[in-house]
Amino acid sequence: MTAHPAAPELGRPRRRGEELAVLKLLAHAGADQTPVVLTSRDVGARIGVSQQAADRYLLALEHRGLLVRSMARRRQRLELTPAAMAMLRAEYHGYRRIFEGPARLSLSGQVASGLGEGRYYLSQPGYVVQFAERLGYAPFPGTLNVGVGAGALRKLALLASWQGVRIDGFEASGRTFGGATCYPARVNGRSGHLIRPDRTHHRDVVEIISPENLRTKLNVHDSDTVTIELEEA
Amino acid sequence: MTAHPAAPELGRPRRRGEELAVLKLLAHAGADQTPVVLTSRDVGARIGVSQQAADRYLLALEHRGLLVRSMARRRQRLELTPAAMAMLRAEYHGYRRIFEGPARLSLSGQVASGLGEGRYYLSQPGYVVQFAERLGYAPFPGTLNVGVGAGALRKLALLASWQGVRIDGFEASGRTFGGATCYPARVNGRSGHLIRPDRTHHRDVVEIISPENLRTKLNVHDSDTVTIELEEA
DNA sequence: ATTACTAGCGTACGAGTAA
DNA sequence: TTTACTCGTACGCTAGTAA
């Protein structure tokens, strides 16, 4: 058997499970709220590895931007970053799905006028081919914009941990078109997708795409109230 | 530096994180309900390892009683065992605690007569020293027995994934005394512990221990309704 | 006491391949 | 096609130890 000198996938991070165990441990210790003092020996003991291995985990996590360490008189203080909490939340969400089933959420809002942007973006071939491939349809060239209140916005924050369907960004005609994530949705019973651009404008408006012209099919006009129902894919 | 020929902890299972990833993947694929057909190549691709490594994981999981494989014409069917689901549920519970805080549950039941067993067991020195050490008190020698309905029993099933305080079994006077798990509880506001023997009798009665004589302190008698509140330690 | 580097070696990886 | 074996290699472990 010939030896292959070129190591396959050199540098790929392994040990993902163990590093996750460290994050989980720190989260339970409250390191998401305030820095906690925990020696590398303690960390190692809790997850069943040596002080040296635990130290390497901490180093790696810090390097990956998941952990902030501050040394105070030889004693490290550990604090999880928002990125680490997002990772843990995604993990939580994954387990939740196993036992509680796919997450659903329902919200209401008022139909609002678009700025004509939707039509322009949705007509870009770079997007259209992705919609056809990944959503299974070419959307009607125009988004249904729905203005939502503070309560609905808070619910929508949960979407961050949902899977969703990725639409990748691309470049065309010398400019950049950003990526987005789509979530299967029903608006007053008619199906389509809620689409969230990566570069969100932080406005209190959500955009819906659908194979149909929702405005005419639903017979809704500006400021009419519609109900949006989302279920995890 | 001297090399130590005796390898430390030889044979200890590593890769716990990766095996958990396989269990999670299978659970999402529905392998808890019905066997799923999934090649080792598929499994490997999903968790980012080779077919060979994935196969080794499956073999190890089967060996540990977490997975049942049945070969049908070169195609393996994979099904998770209850032990695997319990493991995943414990994991879920751990994450849940991070984001939702300690679990609580509240239930009602009717005071029931004990059979005098409680007094006998609670007087055993083997138990008493453990109660004093791990609960912080020596319980009043007599349990408060509370009969509960089907709904409450279903809630109590969740206790399986709680941490609890372990009381170990032991042998004394030529007989065996079994272990138990205690959960901090309040009965009509008075604190104590709900205690669940490992060898449960599957009766619809839960037992409460407390430093005080709860019957007299609460002034309750047989068939009076009491409320039990549990919060995770 | 800490954190964290080095050395040595065992475990677990993936390639190749049998069945 | 599968599953699952052998085998060489190298990653990541722990011990020892510096700072």
XYZ file of C-alpha atoms (C1' of nucleotides) in Angstrom:
504
model
C 0.000 0.000 0.000
C 1.405 3.350 -0.956
C 1.668 6.067 1.630
C 0.149 9.358 0.656
C 2.457 12.129 1.787
C -0.104 14.862 1.229
C -2.247 14.717 4.348
C -5.930 14.875 3.417
C -7.729 17.972 4.608
C -4.875 19.122 6.765
C -5.944 21.678 9.296
C -9.632 20.865 9.296
C -10.832 21.373 12.828
C -11.730 18.113 14.471
C -12.939 17.618 18.003
C -16.059 19.649 17.327
C -17.964 17.646 19.893
C -15.499 18.344 22.655
C -15.374 22.054 21.939
C -19.157 22.148 22.002
C -19.026 20.439 25.377
C -16.819 23.262 26.650
C -19.223 25.900 25.361
C -22.143 24.092 26.964
C -20.300 23.840 30.242
C -19.465 27.538 30.212
C -23.019 28.482 29.321
C -24.309 26.494 32.278
C -21.794 28.263 34.468
C -23.288 31.548 33.333
C -20.431 32.694 31.101
C -22.950 34.186 28.705
C -23.973 36.824 31.232
C -20.749 37.637 32.986
C -17.172 36.313 32.917
C -16.635 33.231 35.050
C -13.416 32.180 36.716
C -12.687 28.578 35.829
C -9.257 26.976 35.568
C -8.362 24.849 32.601
C -8.003 21.993 35.064
C -11.633 22.426 36.152
C -12.803 22.533 32.564
C -10.830 19.390 31.769
C -12.190 17.543 34.773
C -15.776 18.373 33.818
C -15.510 17.057 30.298
C -13.131 14.213 31.047
C -9.848 15.353 29.508
C -6.533 16.546 30.881
C -5.728 20.117 31.829
C -3.555 20.360 28.746
C -6.288 19.276 26.356
C -8.814 21.580 27.996
C -6.382 24.434 27.638
C -6.009 23.698 23.939
C -9.779 23.702 23.558
C -10.003 27.093 25.226
C -7.226 28.420 23.026
C -8.960 27.113 19.905
C -12.324 28.553 20.943
C -10.742 31.929 21.598
C -9.063 31.788 18.210
C -12.399 31.033 16.554
C -14.022 34.019 18.209
C -16.304 31.986 20.434
C -14.660 32.834 23.718
C -13.031 35.851 25.300
C -10.406 35.180 27.916
C -8.946 37.771 30.197
C -6.112 36.916 32.496
C -6.294 38.342 35.972
C -3.334 37.392 38.136
C -2.805 33.980 36.540
C -6.521 33.319 36.768
C -8.410 33.306 33.508
C -11.876 34.777 33.264
C -13.965 33.199 30.526
C -16.850 34.808 28.691
C -18.812 33.454 25.749
C -19.297 35.647 22.702
C -22.653 36.150 20.967
C -21.342 33.847 18.203
C -20.947 31.058 20.735
C -24.438 31.627 22.101
C -25.830 31.535 18.562
C -24.082 28.209 18.035
C -25.526 26.809 21.252
C -28.973 28.106 20.358
C -28.791 26.364 16.994
C -27.859 23.172 18.813
C -30.754 23.655 21.245
C -33.081 24.199 18.340
C -31.900 20.992 16.685
C -32.671 18.945 19.780
C -35.940 20.749 20.298
C -37.066 19.646 16.858
C -36.488 16.018 17.739
C -38.766 16.089 20.764
C -41.203 18.902 20.081
C -41.480 18.674 16.312
C -40.929 21.439 13.772
C -41.339 24.911 15.178
C -44.250 27.044 13.969
C -45.046 30.651 14.358
C -47.868 32.862 13.321
C -48.002 36.645 13.041
C -50.114 39.406 11.600
C -49.270 42.618 9.802
C -50.509 45.186 7.337
C -49.917 45.084 3.618
C -47.551 47.884 2.646
C -46.408 49.355 -0.638
C -43.110 48.141 -1.907
C -40.627 50.565 -3.356
C -40.460 48.742 -6.644
C -37.197 47.210 -5.498
C -38.728 43.777 -5.157
C -39.659 43.607 -8.811
C -36.139 44.624 -9.850
C -34.392 42.100 -7.650
C -36.722 39.213 -8.383
C -36.164 39.690 -12.095
C -32.421 39.154 -11.828
C -31.597 35.862 -13.562
C -29.005 35.104 -10.878
C -31.823 34.935 -8.342
C -34.452 33.378 -10.606
C -32.435 30.241 -11.317
C -31.835 29.729 -7.616
C -35.501 30.202 -6.766
C -36.474 27.670 -9.418
C -33.929 25.153 -8.178
C -34.273 25.545 -4.444
C -37.883 26.653 -3.944
C -39.336 24.793 -6.887
C -40.892 27.805 -8.591
C -40.089 31.073 -10.278
C -41.647 33.763 -8.117
C -44.071 36.363 -9.365
C -41.856 39.391 -9.977
C -42.919 41.459 -7.023
C -42.831 40.955 -3.270
C -45.777 41.335 -0.944
C -44.533 43.664 1.753
C -46.081 43.340 5.185
C -45.501 45.821 7.976
C -45.279 44.171 11.388
C -45.327 45.393 14.964
C -42.826 44.982 17.772
C -44.342 41.718 18.992
C -44.131 40.112 15.586
C -40.568 41.341 15.152
C -39.599 39.599 18.359
C -41.096 36.356 17.070
C -39.223 36.772 13.815
C -35.941 36.918 15.705
C -36.366 33.189 16.294
C -35.965 32.596 12.576
C -32.230 33.048 13.058
C -31.991 29.510 14.403
C -34.214 27.979 11.729
C -32.735 26.210 8.790
C -34.308 28.024 5.839
C -33.404 27.811 2.171
C -30.268 29.689 1.180
C -30.179 31.987 -1.802
C -26.581 32.909 -2.546
C -25.326 36.326 -3.516
C -23.640 36.926 -6.853
C -22.229 39.626 -9.089
C -23.790 40.762 -12.328
C -23.614 43.849 -14.521
C -20.775 45.149 -12.402
C -22.690 45.229 -9.148
C -23.185 42.929 -6.205
C -26.435 41.210 -5.324
C -26.598 39.980 -1.745
C -27.713 36.608 -0.444
C -30.948 35.838 1.403
C -32.715 33.113 3.306
C -36.234 31.895 2.526
C -38.696 30.301 4.936
C -41.821 28.441 3.789
C -44.837 30.548 4.683
C -48.569 30.797 4.164
C -50.207 34.207 3.830
C -53.933 34.015 4.510
C -53.620 30.379 3.523
C -51.753 30.876 0.234
C -48.255 29.427 0.183
C -45.043 31.201 -0.630
C -41.867 32.107 1.205
C -40.846 34.795 3.597
C -37.529 36.110 2.297
C -34.930 37.786 4.459
C -31.986 39.469 2.746
C -28.685 39.052 4.582
C -28.175 42.788 4.435
C -31.391 43.473 6.206
C -32.487 47.057 6.416
C -33.755 46.479 9.960
C -37.104 47.782 8.882
C -40.333 46.546 10.360
C -41.355 45.111 7.022
C -41.158 41.506 5.890
C -41.217 40.449 2.266
C -43.136 37.520 0.848
C -42.527 35.859 -2.490
C -44.886 33.422 -4.154
C -45.479 31.866 -7.563
C -48.679 33.907 -7.694
C -49.433 37.586 -7.508
C -50.586 37.528 -3.907
C -52.132 40.975 -4.016
C -54.646 39.954 -6.655
C -55.093 36.322 -5.568
C -55.800 37.351 -1.991
C -57.577 40.507 -3.081
C -55.710 42.616 -0.533
C -54.692 46.250 -0.697
C -52.414 48.542 1.263
C -53.079 48.541 5.028
C -55.224 45.397 4.874
C -54.300 42.959 7.660
C -52.896 39.575 6.654
C -51.828 36.567 8.703
C -48.486 34.903 8.023
C -47.902 31.352 9.185
C -44.418 29.856 9.198
C -43.471 26.248 9.725
C -39.940 24.971 9.842
C -38.926 23.034 6.751
C 11.767 12.671 29.145
C 10.809 9.133 29.973
C 8.190 7.415 27.921
C 5.458 5.725 29.882
C 4.765 2.355 28.350
C 1.498 1.914 30.172
C -0.948 3.906 28.062
C -3.220 5.972 30.282
C -6.866 4.974 30.198
C -6.412 2.645 27.279
C -9.624 1.776 25.591
C -11.683 4.622 26.980
C -14.187 5.596 24.331
C -13.324 8.923 22.743
C -15.164 10.686 19.971
C -18.235 11.120 22.126
C -19.174 14.253 20.249
C -19.129 12.563 16.879
C -21.212 9.639 18.042
C -23.741 12.064 19.484
C -23.846 13.788 16.103
C -24.776 10.458 14.510
C -27.552 9.871 17.035
C -28.884 13.371 16.439
C -28.809 12.878 12.703
C -30.693 9.585 12.966
C -33.255 11.083 15.319
C -33.928 13.864 12.835
C -34.324 11.260 10.139
C -37.007 9.634 12.262
C -35.042 6.567 13.342
C -36.722 6.725 16.750
C -40.090 5.841 15.271
C -39.228 3.417 12.510
C -36.018 2.045 10.962
C -34.486 4.331 8.340
C -32.366 3.255 5.408
C -29.195 5.291 5.377
C -25.836 4.193 4.009
C -22.699 4.698 6.020
C -21.545 6.955 3.193
C -24.584 9.195 3.723
C -24.009 9.299 7.444
C -20.366 10.191 6.910
C -21.197 12.936 4.444
C -23.689 14.516 6.833
C -21.270 14.749 9.721
C -18.171 15.404 7.666
C -16.207 12.157 7.969
C -15.387 9.333 5.590
C -17.577 6.323 4.965
C -15.104 4.229 6.943
C -15.231 6.454 9.989
C -19.026 6.671 9.857
C -19.202 2.905 9.663
C -16.989 2.621 12.720
C -19.274 5.017 14.584
C -22.317 2.944 13.681
C -20.543 -0.211 14.787
C -19.577 1.387 18.092
C -23.104 2.698 18.702
C -24.548 -0.722 18.003
C -22.045 -2.264 20.377
C -23.061 0.200 23.085
C -26.725 -0.673 22.699
C -27.740 2.686 21.268
C -28.515 1.521 17.778
C -30.060 -1.533 16.172
C -28.960 -2.348 12.656
C -30.625 -4.848 10.410
C -29.126 -5.722 7.082
C -31.525 -6.077 4.211
C -29.831 -6.986 0.947
C -26.631 -5.072 1.670
C -28.696 -2.113 2.837
C -28.638 -1.379 6.518
C -31.736 -0.215 8.330
C -30.978 1.869 11.392
C -33.173 2.288 14.438
C -32.406 4.096 17.665
C -32.954 2.310 20.965
C -34.780 3.846 23.940
C -31.349 4.260 25.568
C -30.254 6.472 22.688
C -33.418 8.538 22.904
C -32.872 8.971 26.644
C -29.362 10.198 25.926
C -30.626 12.686 23.371
C -33.361 13.839 25.731
C -30.805 14.492 28.432
C -28.816 16.539 25.933
C -31.945 18.440 24.931
C -32.693 19.118 28.544
C -29.183 20.459 29.101
C -29.538 22.960 26.282
C -33.044 23.842 27.352
C -31.727 24.877 30.742
C -29.318 27.327 29.166
C -32.007 29.218 27.293
C -35.181 28.640 29.287
C -33.762 28.406 32.796
C -34.301 25.620 35.294
C -37.382 23.550 34.609
C -40.289 23.716 37.044
C -43.360 21.652 37.433
C -46.334 21.725 39.670
C -48.832 18.997 40.451
C -51.583 18.134 42.888
C -52.528 14.937 44.658
C -54.217 13.488 47.705
C -52.471 12.614 50.934
C -52.423 8.846 51.327
C -51.519 6.518 54.153
C -48.095 5.022 53.994
C -47.570 1.369 54.747
C -45.104 2.082 57.475
C -42.327 1.220 55.065
C -41.151 4.797 54.844
C -40.371 4.992 58.534
C -38.366 1.749 58.373
C -36.296 2.797 55.404
C -35.673 6.349 56.528
C -34.322 5.049 59.829
C -31.574 3.025 58.174
C -28.240 4.620 59.078
C -26.961 3.904 55.546
C -29.583 6.281 54.215
C -29.500 8.799 57.032
C -25.824 9.662 56.578
C -26.373 10.213 52.876
C -29.409 12.430 53.461
C -27.446 14.513 55.940
C -24.507 14.880 53.564
C -26.299 15.393 50.285
C -29.581 17.038 51.260
C -28.300 18.918 54.268
C -30.734 17.460 56.787
C -31.801 14.267 58.476
C -35.368 13.655 57.362
C -38.264 13.150 59.732
C -38.614 9.359 59.887
C -41.716 9.005 57.787
C -42.632 9.905 54.232
C -45.640 11.924 53.185
C -47.311 9.808 50.545
C -49.314 11.604 47.885
C -51.557 9.816 45.411
C -51.491 11.400 41.968
C -53.586 11.103 38.821
C -52.633 10.176 35.282
C -51.874 13.766 34.278
C -49.495 14.280 37.158
C -47.812 10.949 36.441
C -47.111 12.094 32.907
C -45.498 15.258 34.232
C -43.407 13.209 36.618
C -41.989 11.217 33.713
C -39.996 14.339 32.851
C -38.049 13.949 36.081
C -36.039 11.224 34.340
C -34.002 13.876 32.552
C -33.512 16.068 35.626
C -30.320 15.932 37.576
C -31.532 15.176 41.087
C -29.542 14.178 44.150
C -28.367 10.579 44.164
C -28.804 8.363 47.198
C -26.785 5.195 46.715
C -27.912 1.707 47.593
C -26.035 -0.375 50.147
C -26.125 -3.626 52.027
C -26.794 -3.935 55.743
C -27.971 -6.675 58.106
C -27.704 -9.159 55.265
C -30.160 -7.448 52.979
C -29.965 -4.976 50.138
C -31.264 -1.428 50.292
C -31.801 0.143 46.881
C -30.733 3.561 45.652
C -32.995 6.533 44.999
C -33.006 10.004 43.538
C -34.250 13.103 45.364
C -35.655 16.262 43.809
C -36.068 19.523 45.746
C -39.783 20.100 46.271
C -42.242 22.289 48.115
C -45.474 20.825 49.450
C -48.036 23.528 50.129
C -45.047 25.843 50.447
C -43.010 23.729 52.879
C -39.733 22.499 51.505
C -38.497 18.934 51.331
C -37.640 16.447 48.619
C -39.610 14.180 46.394
C -37.838 10.817 46.576
C -37.998 8.196 43.842
C -36.589 4.745 44.601
C -34.762 3.151 41.664
C -36.874 0.053 42.100
C -40.062 1.947 41.717
C -43.255 0.066 42.347
C -44.934 1.881 39.462
C -47.648 2.976 41.816
C -49.466 6.253 41.460
C -48.015 7.459 44.718
C -45.086 9.802 45.229
C -43.156 10.050 48.470
C -41.982 13.266 50.099
C -39.306 13.566 52.746
C -38.654 16.659 54.829
C -36.831 17.660 57.989
C -40.250 18.265 59.528
C -43.270 16.096 60.099
C -45.243 17.446 57.166
C -48.541 15.911 58.265
C -48.586 17.920 61.471
C -46.833 21.050 60.161
C -49.239 21.322 57.223
C -52.144 19.998 59.267
C -53.211 17.623 56.523
C -54.898 14.250 56.764
C -55.597 11.363 54.437
C -57.345 12.366 51.199
C -56.612 16.091 51.699
C -55.341 17.686 48.471
C -51.817 19.098 48.482
C -49.808 20.913 45.809
C -46.260 19.820 45.051
C -43.902 22.222 43.306
C -40.623 21.026 41.871
C -37.765 23.132 40.561
C -34.635 21.758 39.005
C -31.587 22.026 41.266
C -0.795 27.793 42.679
C -1.767 29.118 37.535
C -1.278 28.918 31.874
C 0.793 26.756 28.118
C 4.776 24.722 25.531
C 7.319 20.302 24.006
C 7.906 15.426 23.374
C 6.441 11.037 22.480
C 3.126 7.856 21.270
C -1.480 5.817 20.742
C -5.922 6.367 18.491
C -8.481 7.234 14.864
C -8.340 8.867 10.392
C -8.876 7.812 5.278
C -7.122 4.886 1.208
C -7.410 0.691 -0.647
C -9.953 -3.242 -1.119
C -12.436 -7.842 -0.105
C -16.822 -9.801 0.052
C -23.635 -0.899 -5.553
C -23.221 -1.965 -0.388
C -20.601 -3.081 4.480
C -16.438 -3.453 6.750
C -11.680 -5.124 6.916
C -6.387 -3.991 7.028
C -2.870 -0.700 7.256
C 0.165 3.428 7.162
C 0.062 7.955 8.814
C -0.695 11.908 11.502
C -3.591 14.326 14.861
C -4.383 14.911 19.402
C -3.799 12.808 23.652
C -1.191 12.952 28.353
C 3.176 13.544 30.977
C 6.623 16.568 31.998
C 7.892 21.073 32.685
C 8.851 26.213 31.920
C 7.285 30.610 33.108
